[in-house]
Every structure is written in C-alpha cells, then in structure tokens.
Coordinates of N, CA and C in Angstrom, one line a residue:
M1 N 84.1 -82.2 44.3 CA 84.4 -81.5 43.1 C 85.8 -80.9 43.3
L2 N 86.7 -81.3 42.4 CA 88.1 -80.9 42.5 C 88.5 -80.1 41.2
I3 N 89.2 -79.0 41.4 CA 89.7 -78.3 40.2 C 91.2 -78.1 40.5
C4 N 92.0 -78.6 39.5 CA 93.5 -78.6 39.7 C 94.1 -77.9 38.4
S5 N 95.3 -77.6 38.5 CA 96.0 -77.1 37.4 C 97.4 -77.8 37.3
R6 N 97.9 -77.8 36.1 CA 99.2 -78.3 35.9 C 100.0 -77.5 34.8
I7 N 101.3 -77.5 34.9 CA 102.1 -76.7 34.0 C 103.0 -77.5 33.2
T8 N 103.1 -77.3 31.9 CA 104.0 -78.1 31.0 C 104.9 -77.1 30.3
M9 N 106.2 -77.3 30.3 CA 107.1 -76.4 29.6 C 107.9 -77.2 28.6
A10 N 108.0 -76.6 27.4 CA 108.7 -77.2 26.3 C 109.6 -76.3 25.6
H11 N 110.7 -76.8 25.0 CA 111.6 -75.9 24.2 C 111.3 -76.1 22.7
T12 N 111.2 -75.0 22.1 CA 111.0 -75.0 20.6 C 112.0 -74.2 19.9
N13 N 112.1 -74.4 18.6 CA 113.0 -73.6 17.8 C 112.2 -72.5 17.2
N14 N 112.3 -71.3 17.7 CA 111.4 -70.2 17.3 C 111.6 -69.9 15.8
G15 N 112.8 -70.2 15.3 CA 113.0 -69.9 13.9 C 112.1 -70.8 13.0
N16 N 111.8 -72.0 13.4 CA 111.1 -72.9 12.6 C 109.6 -73.1 13.0
Q17 N 109.2 -72.2 14.0 CA 107.9 -72.3 14.5 C 106.9 -71.8 13.4
S18 N 105.8 -72.6 13.3 CA 104.8 -72.3 12.3 C 103.4 -72.3 12.9
E19 N 102.5 -71.7 12.2 CA 101.1 -71.6 12.7 C 100.4 -72.9 12.4
T20 N 99.6 -73.4 13.4 CA 98.9 -74.6 13.3 C 97.4 -74.3 13.3
E21 N 97.0 -73.1 13.6 CA 95.6 -72.8 13.6 C 95.4 -71.5 12.8
G22 N 94.5 -71.5 11.9 CA 94.4 -70.3 11.0 C 94.0 -69.1 11.7
D23 N 93.2 -69.2 12.8 CA 92.8 -68.0 13.5 C 93.5 -67.8 14.9
S24 N 94.8 -68.3 15.0 CA 95.5 -68.2 16.2 C 95.8 -66.8 16.7
I25 N 95.8 -65.9 15.8 CA 96.2 -64.5 16.2 C 94.9 -63.6 16.2
K26 N 93.8 -64.3 16.2 CA 92.5 -63.6 16.3 C 92.4 -62.9 17.7
T27 N 92.0 -61.6 17.7 CA 91.8 -61.0 19.0 C 90.4 -61.4 19.5
P28 N 90.3 -61.8 20.7 CA 89.1 -62.3 21.3 C 88.0 -61.2 21.4
D29 N 86.8 -61.6 21.0 CA 85.7 -60.7 21.2 C 85.2 -60.8 22.6
T30 N 85.7 -59.9 23.5 CA 85.4 -60.0 24.9 C 84.3 -59.1 25.3
L31 N 83.8 -59.3 26.5 CA 82.6 -58.6 26.9 C 83.1 -57.2 27.3
K32 N 82.3 -56.2 27.1 CA 82.5 -54.8 27.6 C 81.8 -54.8 29.0
F33 N 82.6 -54.2 29.9 CA 82.1 -54.1 31.3 C 80.8 -53.3 31.3
S34 N 79.8 -53.9 32.0 CA 78.5 -53.3 32.2 C 77.9 -53.8 33.5
Y35 N 77.6 -52.9 34.4 CA 77.0 -53.2 35.7 C 75.7 -54.0 35.5
N36 N 75.0 -53.8 34.4 CA 73.7 -54.5 34.1 C 73.9 -56.0 34.1
Q37 N 75.1 -56.4 33.6 CA 75.4 -57.8 33.5 C 75.6 -58.5 34.9
L38 N 75.7 -57.7 35.9 CA 75.9 -58.2 37.3 C 74.6 -58.5 38.0
F39 N 73.5 -58.1 37.4 CA 72.2 -58.2 38.1 C 71.8 -59.6 38.4
I40 N 71.9 -60.5 37.4 CA 71.4 -61.9 37.6 C 72.4 -62.6 38.6
P41 N 73.7 -62.6 38.3 CA 74.5 -63.3 39.3 C 74.5 -62.7 40.7
A42 N 74.4 -61.4 40.8 CA 74.3 -60.8 42.1 C 73.0 -61.1 42.8
T43 N 71.9 -61.2 42.1 CA 70.6 -61.6 42.7 C 70.6 -63.0 43.2
L44 N 71.2 -63.9 42.4 CA 71.3 -65.3 42.8 C 72.2 -65.4 44.1
M45 N 73.3 -64.7 44.1 CA 74.2 -64.8 45.2 C 73.6 -64.2 46.5
L46 N 72.8 -63.1 46.3 CA 72.2 -62.5 47.4 C 71.1 -63.4 48.0
Y47 N 70.3 -64.0 47.1 CA 69.2 -64.9 47.6 C 69.9 -66.1 48.3
G48 N 70.9 -66.6 47.8 CA 71.6 -67.8 48.4 C 72.1 -67.4 49.8
T49 N 72.6 -66.2 49.9 CA 73.2 -65.7 51.2 C 72.0 -65.6 52.2
V50 N 70.9 -65.0 51.7 CA 69.8 -64.8 52.6 C 69.2 -66.1 53.1
E51 N 69.1 -67.1 52.2 CA 68.6 -68.4 52.5 C 69.5 -69.0 53.6
T52 N 70.8 -68.9 53.4 CA 71.7 -69.5 54.3 C 71.7 -68.8 55.7
A53 N 71.6 -67.5 55.7 CA 71.7 -66.7 56.9 C 70.5 -66.9 57.8
V54 N 69.3 -67.0 57.2 CA 68.0 -67.0 58.0 C 67.4 -68.4 57.8
S55 N 68.1 -69.4 57.5 CA 67.5 -70.7 57.2 C 66.9 -71.4 58.5
I56 N 67.1 -70.7 59.7 CA 66.5 -71.3 60.9 C 65.0 -71.2 60.8
K57 N 64.5 -70.3 59.9 CA 63.1 -70.2 59.7 C 62.6 -71.4 58.8
R58 N 61.9 -72.3 59.3 CA 61.5 -73.5 58.5 C 60.7 -73.2 57.2
R59 N 60.2 -72.0 57.1 CA 59.4 -71.7 55.9 C 60.3 -71.3 54.7
M60 N 61.6 -71.1 55.0 CA 62.5 -70.8 53.9 C 62.7 -72.1 53.0
L61 N 63.0 -71.9 51.8 CA 63.1 -73.1 50.9 C 64.2 -74.0 51.3
N62 N 65.3 -73.5 51.9 CA 66.3 -74.4 52.4 C 65.8 -75.6 53.1
Y63 N 64.9 -75.3 54.1 CA 64.4 -76.4 54.9 C 63.1 -77.0 54.4
A64 N 62.3 -76.2 53.7 CA 61.1 -76.6 53.2 C 61.3 -77.8 52.2
I65 N 62.2 -77.5 51.2 CA 62.5 -78.5 50.2 C 63.4 -79.6 50.8
G66 N 64.4 -79.2 51.6 CA 65.3 -80.1 52.2 C 64.6 -81.2 53.1
H67 N 63.6 -80.7 53.8 CA 62.8 -81.6 54.6 C 62.1 -82.7 53.8
E68 N 61.5 -82.3 52.7 CA 60.8 -83.2 51.8 C 61.8 -84.3 51.3
V69 N 63.0 -83.9 50.9 CA 64.0 -84.8 50.4 C 64.4 -85.8 51.4
I70 N 64.6 -85.3 52.6 CA 65.1 -86.2 53.7 C 64.0 -87.1 54.1
V71 N 62.8 -86.7 54.2 CA 61.7 -87.5 54.7 C 61.3 -88.6 53.7
H72 N 61.2 -88.2 52.4 CA 60.7 -89.2 51.4 C 61.9 -90.1 50.9
K73 N 63.1 -89.7 51.1 CA 64.3 -90.4 50.7 C 64.1 -91.0 49.3
P74 N 64.1 -90.2 48.3 CA 63.9 -90.7 46.9 C 65.2 -91.4 46.4
E75 N 65.1 -92.1 45.3 CA 66.3 -92.8 44.8 C 67.3 -91.8 44.3
R76 N 68.5 -91.9 44.6 CA 69.5 -90.9 44.3 C 70.1 -91.2 42.9
F77 N 70.4 -90.1 42.1 CA 71.0 -90.2 40.8 C 72.2 -89.3 40.8
Q78 N 73.4 -89.9 40.6 CA 74.6 -89.2 40.7 C 75.1 -88.5 39.4
I79 N 74.1 -88.3 38.5 CA 74.4 -87.7 37.2 C 75.0 -86.3 37.3
D80 N 74.8 -85.6 38.4 CA 75.3 -84.3 38.6 C 76.8 -84.3 38.6
N81 N 77.4 -85.4 38.9 CA 78.9 -85.4 38.9 C 79.4 -85.3 37.4
I82 N 78.6 -85.6 36.5 CA 79.0 -85.6 35.1 C 78.4 -84.3 34.4
T83 N 77.2 -84.0 34.7 CA 76.5 -82.8 34.0 C 77.2 -81.5 34.3
Q84 N 77.9 -81.4 35.5 CA 78.6 -80.1 35.8 C 79.6 -79.7 34.7
Y85 N 80.2 -80.7 34.0 CA 81.2 -80.4 33.0 C 80.6 -80.3 31.6
I86 N 79.4 -80.7 31.4 CA 78.9 -80.8 30.0 C 78.8 -79.4 29.3
P87 N 78.3 -78.3 29.9 CA 78.2 -77.0 29.2 C 79.6 -76.6 28.7
A88 N 80.6 -76.6 29.5 CA 82.0 -76.1 29.0 C 82.5 -77.1 28.0
A89 N 82.3 -78.4 28.2 CA 82.9 -79.3 27.2 C 82.1 -79.2 25.9
S90 N 80.9 -78.7 25.9 CA 80.1 -78.6 24.6 C 80.8 -77.6 23.7
V91 N 81.4 -76.6 24.3 CA 82.1 -75.6 23.4 C 83.1 -76.2 22.5
Y92 N 83.9 -77.1 23.1 CA 85.0 -77.8 22.3 C 84.4 -78.9 21.4
A93 N 83.3 -79.5 21.8 CA 82.6 -80.5 21.0 C 82.0 -79.8 19.7
L94 N 81.4 -78.7 19.9 CA 80.8 -77.9 18.8 C 81.9 -77.5 17.8
N95 N 83.0 -77.0 18.4 CA 84.1 -76.6 17.5 C 84.7 -77.8 16.7
L96 N 84.8 -78.9 17.3 CA 85.3 -80.1 16.6 C 84.3 -80.5 15.5
A97 N 83.0 -80.2 15.8 CA 82.0 -80.6 14.8 C 82.0 -79.6 13.6
G98 N 82.8 -78.6 13.7 CA 82.9 -77.6 12.6 C 82.1 -76.3 12.8
I99 N 81.5 -76.2 14.0 CA 80.6 -75.0 14.3 C 81.5 -74.0 15.1
K100 N 82.0 -73.0 14.4 CA 82.9 -72.0 15.0 C 82.2 -71.1 16.0
G101 N 82.8 -70.9 17.1 CA 82.3 -69.9 18.1 C 83.0 -68.6 18.0
K102 N 82.9 -67.8 19.1 CA 83.4 -66.5 19.1 C 84.9 -66.4 19.0
N103 N 85.6 -67.2 19.8 CA 87.1 -67.1 19.9 C 87.7 -68.4 19.4
N104 N 89.0 -68.3 19.1 CA 89.8 -69.5 18.7 C 90.1 -70.3 19.9
L105 N 90.8 -71.5 19.6 CA 91.1 -72.4 20.7 C 91.9 -71.8 21.8
R106 N 92.9 -71.1 21.5 CA 93.8 -70.6 22.5 C 93.1 -69.6 23.4
D107 N 92.4 -68.6 22.7 CA 91.7 -67.6 23.5 C 90.6 -68.1 24.4
R108 N 89.8 -69.0 23.9 CA 88.7 -69.5 24.7 C 89.2 -70.4 25.8
S109 N 90.3 -71.1 25.5 CA 90.9 -72.0 26.6 C 91.5 -71.2 27.7
I110 N 92.1 -70.1 27.4 CA 92.6 -69.2 28.5 C 91.5 -68.6 29.3
I111 N 90.4 -68.2 28.6 CA 89.3 -67.6 29.3 C 88.7 -68.7 30.2
L112 N 88.5 -69.9 29.7 CA 88.0 -71.0 30.6 C 88.9 -71.3 31.7
G113 N 90.2 -71.2 31.5 CA 91.2 -71.5 32.5 C 91.1 -70.4 33.6
L114 N 90.9 -69.1 33.2 CA 90.8 -68.1 34.2 C 89.5 -68.2 35.0
S115 N 88.4 -68.6 34.3 CA 87.1 -68.8 35.0 C 87.3 -69.9 36.0
S116 N 88.0 -71.0 35.6 CA 88.2 -72.2 36.5 C 89.0 -71.8 37.7
L117 N 90.0 -70.9 37.5 CA 90.9 -70.5 38.6 C 90.1 -69.6 39.6
F118 N 89.3 -68.7 39.0 CA 88.5 -67.8 39.9 C 87.5 -68.7 40.7
A119 N 86.9 -69.7 40.0 CA 85.9 -70.5 40.7 C 86.5 -71.3 41.8
A120 N 87.7 -71.9 41.5 CA 88.4 -72.8 42.5 C 88.7 -72.0 43.7
I121 N 89.3 -70.8 43.6 CA 89.7 -70.0 44.7 C 88.5 -69.6 45.5
S122 N 87.5 -69.0 44.8 CA 86.3 -68.5 45.6 C 85.5 -69.6 46.2
I123 N 85.2 -70.7 45.5 CA 84.4 -71.8 46.1 C 85.0 -72.3 47.3
N124 N 86.3 -72.7 47.2 CA 87.0 -73.3 48.4 C 87.2 -72.3 49.5
S125 N 87.4 -71.1 49.2 CA 87.6 -70.1 50.3 C 86.3 -69.9 51.1
I126 N 85.2 -69.8 50.3 CA 83.9 -69.6 51.0 C 83.5 -70.9 51.8
K127 N 83.7 -72.1 51.1 CA 83.3 -73.3 51.8 C 83.9 -73.5 53.2
Y128 N 85.2 -73.2 53.2 CA 85.9 -73.5 54.5 C 86.0 -72.3 55.4
T129 N 85.3 -71.2 55.0 CA 85.1 -70.1 55.9 C 83.7 -70.2 56.6
V130 N 82.7 -70.5 55.7 CA 81.3 -70.6 56.2 C 81.1 -71.9 57.0
R131 N 81.6 -73.0 56.4 CA 81.5 -74.3 57.0 C 80.1 -74.7 57.4
K132 N 79.2 -74.6 56.4 CA 77.8 -75.0 56.7 C 77.7 -76.5 56.5
E133 N 77.0 -77.2 57.4 CA 76.8 -78.6 57.3 C 75.9 -79.0 56.1
R134 N 76.2 -80.1 55.4 CA 75.4 -80.5 54.3 C 74.1 -81.1 54.9
P135 N 73.1 -81.2 54.0 CA 71.8 -81.8 54.5 C 71.9 -83.2 54.9
D136 N 72.8 -84.0 54.3 CA 73.0 -85.4 54.7 C 74.0 -85.6 55.8
K137 N 74.5 -84.4 56.3 CA 75.4 -84.4 57.4 C 76.8 -85.1 57.1
S138 N 77.1 -85.2 55.9 CA 78.4 -85.9 55.5 C 79.6 -85.0 55.6
A139 N 79.4 -83.7 55.6 CA 80.6 -82.8 55.8 C 80.1 -81.4 56.1
S140 N 81.0 -80.5 56.4 CA 80.6 -79.1 56.8 C 81.2 -78.2 55.7
N141 N 80.9 -78.4 54.5 CA 81.3 -77.6 53.4 C 80.2 -77.4 52.3
S142 N 79.0 -77.3 52.8 CA 77.9 -77.3 51.9 C 77.7 -76.0 51.1
F143 N 78.1 -74.8 51.7 CA 77.9 -73.5 51.0 C 79.2 -73.0 50.5
P144 N 79.2 -72.7 49.2 CA 78.2 -72.9 48.1 C 78.4 -74.2 47.4
S145 N 77.5 -74.5 46.5 CA 77.5 -75.7 45.7 C 78.6 -75.6 44.6
G146 N 79.7 -76.4 44.8 CA 80.7 -76.4 43.8 C 80.3 -76.9 42.4
H147 N 79.5 -78.0 42.5 CA 79.0 -78.6 41.2 C 78.2 -77.6 40.4
T148 N 77.3 -76.9 41.1 CA 76.4 -75.9 40.5 C 77.3 -74.8 39.9
A149 N 78.2 -74.3 40.7 CA 79.1 -73.2 40.2 C 79.8 -73.6 38.9
I150 N 80.4 -74.8 38.9 CA 81.1 -75.2 37.7 C 80.1 -75.3 36.5
A151 N 78.9 -75.8 36.8 CA 77.9 -76.0 35.7 C 77.5 -74.7 35.1
F152 N 77.3 -73.7 36.0 CA 76.8 -72.4 35.5 C 78.0 -71.6 34.9
M153 N 79.2 -71.8 35.4 CA 80.4 -71.2 34.8 C 80.5 -71.7 33.4
G154 N 80.3 -73.0 33.1 CA 80.4 -73.5 31.8 C 79.2 -73.1 30.9
A155 N 78.0 -72.9 31.5 CA 76.9 -72.5 30.7 C 77.0 -71.0 30.2
E156 N 77.6 -70.2 31.1 CA 77.9 -68.8 30.6 C 79.0 -68.8 29.6
F157 N 79.9 -69.7 29.7 CA 81.0 -69.8 28.7 C 80.4 -70.2 27.4
L158 N 79.6 -71.2 27.4 CA 78.9 -71.7 26.2 C 78.0 -70.6 25.6
W159 N 77.3 -69.8 26.4 CA 76.5 -68.7 25.9 C 77.3 -67.6 25.2
Q160 N 78.4 -67.2 25.9 CA 79.2 -66.2 25.3 C 79.9 -66.6 24.0
E161 N 80.3 -67.9 23.9 CA 81.0 -68.3 22.7 C 80.0 -68.6 21.5
Y162 N 78.8 -68.9 21.8 CA 77.9 -69.3 20.7 C 76.5 -68.5 20.6
K163 N 76.4 -67.5 21.4 CA 75.1 -66.7 21.4 C 74.9 -66.1 20.0
N164 N 76.0 -65.7 19.3 CA 75.8 -65.1 18.0 C 75.5 -66.2 16.9
V165 N 75.7 -67.4 17.2 CA 75.4 -68.5 16.3 C 74.0 -69.0 16.4
S166 N 73.6 -69.2 17.7 CA 72.2 -69.6 18.0 C 72.0 -69.5 19.5
V167 N 70.9 -68.9 19.9 CA 70.6 -68.7 21.3 C 70.3 -70.1 22.0
W168 N 70.0 -71.1 21.2 CA 69.6 -72.4 21.7 C 70.8 -73.1 22.4
Y169 N 72.0 -72.8 21.9 CA 73.1 -73.4 22.6 C 73.2 -72.9 24.0
G170 N 73.0 -71.6 24.2 CA 73.0 -71.1 25.6 C 71.9 -71.6 26.4
I171 N 70.7 -71.7 25.8 CA 69.6 -72.2 26.5 C 69.8 -73.6 27.0
A172 N 70.4 -74.4 26.1 CA 70.6 -75.8 26.4 C 71.7 -75.9 27.5
G173 N 72.7 -75.0 27.5 CA 73.7 -75.1 28.5 C 73.2 -74.7 29.9
Y174 N 72.3 -73.7 29.9 CA 71.8 -73.2 31.2 C 70.7 -74.2 31.7
T175 N 70.1 -74.9 30.8 CA 69.1 -76.0 31.2 C 69.9 -77.1 31.9
I176 N 71.0 -77.5 31.4 CA 71.8 -78.6 32.0 C 72.4 -78.1 33.3
A177 N 72.8 -76.8 33.4 CA 73.3 -76.3 34.6 C 72.3 -76.3 35.7
A178 N 71.1 -75.8 35.3 CA 70.0 -75.8 36.3 C 69.6 -77.2 36.8
G179 N 69.7 -78.2 35.8 CA 69.4 -79.6 36.2 C 70.5 -80.1 37.2
T180 N 71.7 -79.6 37.0 CA 72.8 -80.0 37.9 C 72.5 -79.5 39.4
G181 N 72.0 -78.3 39.4 CA 71.7 -77.7 40.7 C 70.5 -78.4 41.4
V182 N 69.5 -78.8 40.6 CA 68.3 -79.5 41.1 C 68.7 -80.9 41.6
F183 N 69.6 -81.6 40.9 CA 70.1 -82.9 41.4 C 70.9 -82.8 42.7
R184 N 71.6 -81.7 42.8 CA 72.4 -81.5 44.1 C 71.5 -81.4 45.3
V185 N 70.3 -80.8 45.1 CA 69.3 -80.7 46.2 C 68.6 -82.1 46.3
Y186 N 68.2 -82.6 45.2 CA 67.5 -83.9 45.1 C 68.3 -85.0 45.8
N187 N 69.6 -85.0 45.6 CA 70.5 -86.0 46.1 C 70.9 -85.7 47.6
N188 N 70.3 -84.7 48.1 CA 70.5 -84.4 49.5 C 71.9 -83.9 49.9
K189 N 72.6 -83.4 48.9 CA 74.0 -82.9 49.1 C 74.1 -81.4 49.3
H190 N 73.0 -80.7 49.0 CA 73.1 -79.2 49.1 C 71.7 -78.7 49.5
W191 N 71.7 -77.5 50.1 CA 70.5 -76.8 50.4 C 70.2 -75.9 49.2
V192 N 69.0 -75.4 49.1 CA 68.7 -74.5 47.9 C 69.5 -73.3 47.9
G193 N 69.8 -72.7 49.1 CA 70.7 -71.5 49.1 C 72.1 -71.8 48.6
D194 N 72.6 -73.0 48.8 CA 73.9 -73.3 48.3 C 73.9 -73.3 46.8
V195 N 72.9 -73.9 46.2 CA 72.8 -74.0 44.8 C 72.6 -72.6 44.1
A196 N 71.7 -71.8 44.7 CA 71.5 -70.4 44.2 C 72.8 -69.6 44.2
F197 N 73.5 -69.6 45.3 CA 74.7 -68.8 45.4 C 75.8 -69.4 44.4
G198 N 75.9 -70.7 44.3 CA 76.8 -71.3 43.4 C 76.5 -71.0 42.0
A199 N 75.3 -70.9 41.6 CA 74.9 -70.5 40.2 C 75.4 -69.1 39.9
G200 N 75.1 -68.2 40.8 CA 75.5 -66.8 40.6 C 77.0 -66.7 40.6
L201 N 77.7 -67.4 41.4 CA 79.1 -67.3 41.5 C 79.8 -67.8 40.2
G202 N 79.2 -68.9 39.7 CA 79.7 -69.5 38.4 C 79.6 -68.6 37.3
I203 N 78.5 -67.9 37.1 CA 78.2 -66.9 36.1 C 79.2 -65.8 36.2
L204 N 79.4 -65.3 37.4 CA 80.2 -64.2 37.7 C 81.7 -64.5 37.4
C205 N 82.2 -65.7 37.7 CA 83.5 -66.1 37.4 C 83.8 -66.0 35.9
T206 N 82.9 -66.5 35.1 CA 83.1 -66.5 33.6 C 83.0 -65.0 33.1
K207 N 82.1 -64.2 33.6 CA 82.0 -62.8 33.1 C 83.3 -62.1 33.5
L208 N 83.8 -62.4 34.7 CA 85.1 -61.7 35.1 C 86.2 -62.1 34.2
A209 N 86.3 -63.4 33.8 CA 87.4 -63.9 32.9 C 87.3 -63.2 31.6
Y210 N 86.1 -63.0 31.0 CA 86.0 -62.3 29.7 C 86.4 -60.8 29.9
W211 N 86.1 -60.2 31.0 CA 86.4 -58.8 31.2 C 87.9 -58.5 31.3
I212 N 88.6 -59.4 32.0 CA 90.0 -59.1 32.2 C 90.9 -59.8 31.2
Y213 N 90.4 -60.7 30.4 CA 91.3 -61.4 29.4 C 92.1 -60.5 28.5
P214 N 91.6 -59.4 28.0 CA 92.4 -58.5 27.2 C 93.6 -58.0 27.9
S215 N 93.5 -57.7 29.2 CA 94.7 -57.3 29.9 C 95.7 -58.4 30.1
V216 N 95.2 -59.6 30.4 CA 96.1 -60.8 30.6 C 96.8 -61.1 29.3
D217 N 96.0 -61.0 28.2 CA 96.6 -61.4 26.9 C 97.7 -60.3 26.5
K218 N 97.4 -59.1 26.8 CA 98.4 -58.0 26.5 C 99.7 -58.2 27.3
A219 N 99.5 -58.6 28.6 CA 100.7 -58.8 29.4 C 101.6 -59.9 29.0
F220 N 101.0 -61.0 28.5 CA 101.7 -62.2 28.1 C 102.1 -62.2 26.6
S221 N 101.5 -61.3 25.8 CA 101.7 -61.4 24.4 C 101.9 -60.0 23.8
K222 N 103.2 -59.6 23.9 CA 103.5 -58.3 23.4 C 103.6 -58.3 21.8
N223 N 103.8 -59.5 21.3 CA 103.8 -59.6 19.8 C 103.3 -60.9 19.4
H224 N 103.1 -61.1 18.1 CA 102.5 -62.4 17.6 C 103.3 -63.6 18.0
K225 N 104.7 -63.5 17.9 CA 105.5 -64.6 18.2 C 105.3 -65.1 19.7
N226 N 105.2 -64.2 20.6 CA 105.0 -64.5 22.0 C 103.7 -65.1 22.3
R227 N 102.7 -64.8 21.5 CA 101.3 -65.3 21.7 C 101.3 -66.8 21.6
N228 N 102.1 -67.3 20.7 CA 102.1 -68.8 20.5 C 102.9 -69.6 21.6
K229 N 103.5 -68.9 22.5 CA 104.3 -69.6 23.5 C 103.4 -70.0 24.7
I230 N 102.3 -69.5 24.9 CA 101.5 -69.7 26.1 C 100.1 -70.2 25.7
A231 N 99.6 -71.3 26.3 CA 98.3 -71.9 26.0 C 97.7 -72.5 27.2
F232 N 96.4 -72.4 27.3 CA 95.6 -73.1 28.4 C 94.8 -74.2 27.7
Y233 N 94.7 -75.3 28.4 CA 93.8 -76.4 27.9 C 93.1 -77.0 29.1
P234 N 91.8 -77.2 29.0 CA 91.0 -77.8 30.1 C 91.2 -79.3 30.0
Y235 N 91.1 -80.1 31.1 CA 91.2 -81.5 31.1 C 90.3 -82.1 32.1
Y236 N 90.0 -83.4 32.0 CA 89.2 -84.1 32.9 C 89.6 -85.6 32.8
N237 N 90.1 -86.2 33.9 CA 90.6 -87.6 33.9 C 89.6 -88.6 34.5
G238 N 88.4 -88.2 34.7 CA 87.4 -89.1 35.3 C 87.2 -88.9 36.8
Q239 N 88.1 -88.3 37.4 CA 88.0 -88.0 38.9 C 88.1 -86.5 39.2
K240 N 88.9 -85.8 38.4 CA 89.1 -84.4 38.7 C 89.2 -83.6 37.4
G241 N 88.8 -82.4 37.4 CA 89.0 -81.6 36.2 C 89.8 -80.3 36.5
G242 N 90.2 -79.6 35.5 CA 91.0 -78.4 35.7 C 91.5 -77.9 34.4
F243 N 92.7 -77.2 34.4 CA 93.2 -76.7 33.2 C 94.7 -76.8 33.2
S244 N 95.3 -76.9 32.1 CA 96.7 -77.1 31.9 C 97.3 -75.9 31.3
L245 N 98.4 -75.4 31.8 CA 99.1 -74.3 31.2 C 100.4 -74.8 30.6
S246 N 100.5 -74.5 29.3 CA 101.7 -75.0 28.5 C 102.5 -73.8 28.1
I247 N 103.8 -73.8 28.4 CA 104.7 -72.7 28.1 C 105.8 -73.2 27.2
K248 N 106.0 -72.6 26.0 CA 107.1 -73.0 25.1 C 108.2 -72.0 25.3
L249 N 109.4 -72.5 25.6 CA 110.6 -71.7 25.8 C 111.5 -71.7 24.6

C-alpha cells in the first residue's frame, strides 16, 4: 500500500478567473468535536494493541485465526488491493451520478487529502517502529494493516458525506471496509490485531481531517478569490494512490 502526493502549480489571469462550480464557495459542514466520536476508533485501536502485545498467548484471536489460515491454506483472493479504495472513490462516483453529498468537490477533496496525509504518516511511522512480522513471514511491517486503514478511512469519509442522504451509503462503505480487513487476514497478510488497529486508525484520520479543516481552510483562504487558488484531488494509477495539490499563481 503506497500513498503519495504531488504538487502542480499553474499561472492564471486573476482578472479573467471565473467560477466553474456553482457551490465552490460553500462552507463545508464539518464535524463538531465530541469525545464520544472517539469511542469506536479508540476501542478498535486499543483492542488491536492488546492483541499485538499479548499475542504470545495462543488463545488470542491473532494466533487462533492465523493458525487456521496457515494450516488450511485456502485459495487466496487479492481483491483487497482494490476494495481498499472503493469507499472513498464512491463519494466521487455518487457525485458524478448527480447525488450531491455534504461538501463540494474542493472541500471534500481537501478533507480526503488531509485524511490520506494523516494515514500515510501514522501507518508508516507505526509499521517501521513496531516492526511486527507478517503471518506469511514476507516482511516485518505487519502492524497495523495499511489496506484496512485506507478502507475504513474511506468508509468514514463516505459516511460523513452521505449520511444525511441515506444511511445505506455509509453501511455499504463500512461493509466493504470490513471485507477488506477480513481478506487481509484470509490472505495471510495480517493478524487480527493489525486489522483492528488499522480500522480504528483509518476512522480517526478522517474524523481528524473534518475537525481541523475549518482552520486549514481559513489559513489558506482569506477571501473568495484565494479559495479558488488551492485544490486537492485524489488519484490512483493502478499501482499507487494518493492526492494531488494544485496551486494557481
């Protein structure tokens, strides 16, 4: 799982600049900070930490389930390499289909970009600090599951953007995210604790992005004209995904 960023800069004639999106100056409806919203991600991360810390006890799910996967050697399905991106991509697909979400293209793209940045930093920092061996012994970067974190990051993003339209969008997103985590264990790439922690971390990254976005938007957009100079766009080229920052000078 790779998350990258790229920056594009362009010169424009501010005098001839025009609006291309009707809701481009819409103020994003962001989350109000509430400690209650930390309960689920914190619980998942705590459980994942406990599983990893005391996994020497064979009765823990890490080894109970991992042992079954290793012994029975089921046929592997690499669909998790694709499903990790589906929840976040669904937000843009729904918008293209004419189903408007909470925020406009610019605002939601910046929020997703912030979420991706938080996830990339936290996932890689933890992976190469803990250095837990994967179940298949292919590497020592098992904890936490990056695929699962990205999937749940996208699921929370989908939920926040479309929960006021229909709760089923969020349910579908979280179902796909959960399936991604299950396949990471099934494919013998991660322990249960890796997946649990990754799920909580992904949710937390998106919540954090919604909470701090008003401050970020205010810092970069002192007036309507400056708002149109900065934009974030997610991308995926078949091998790696991330976000692109475009700055118009």
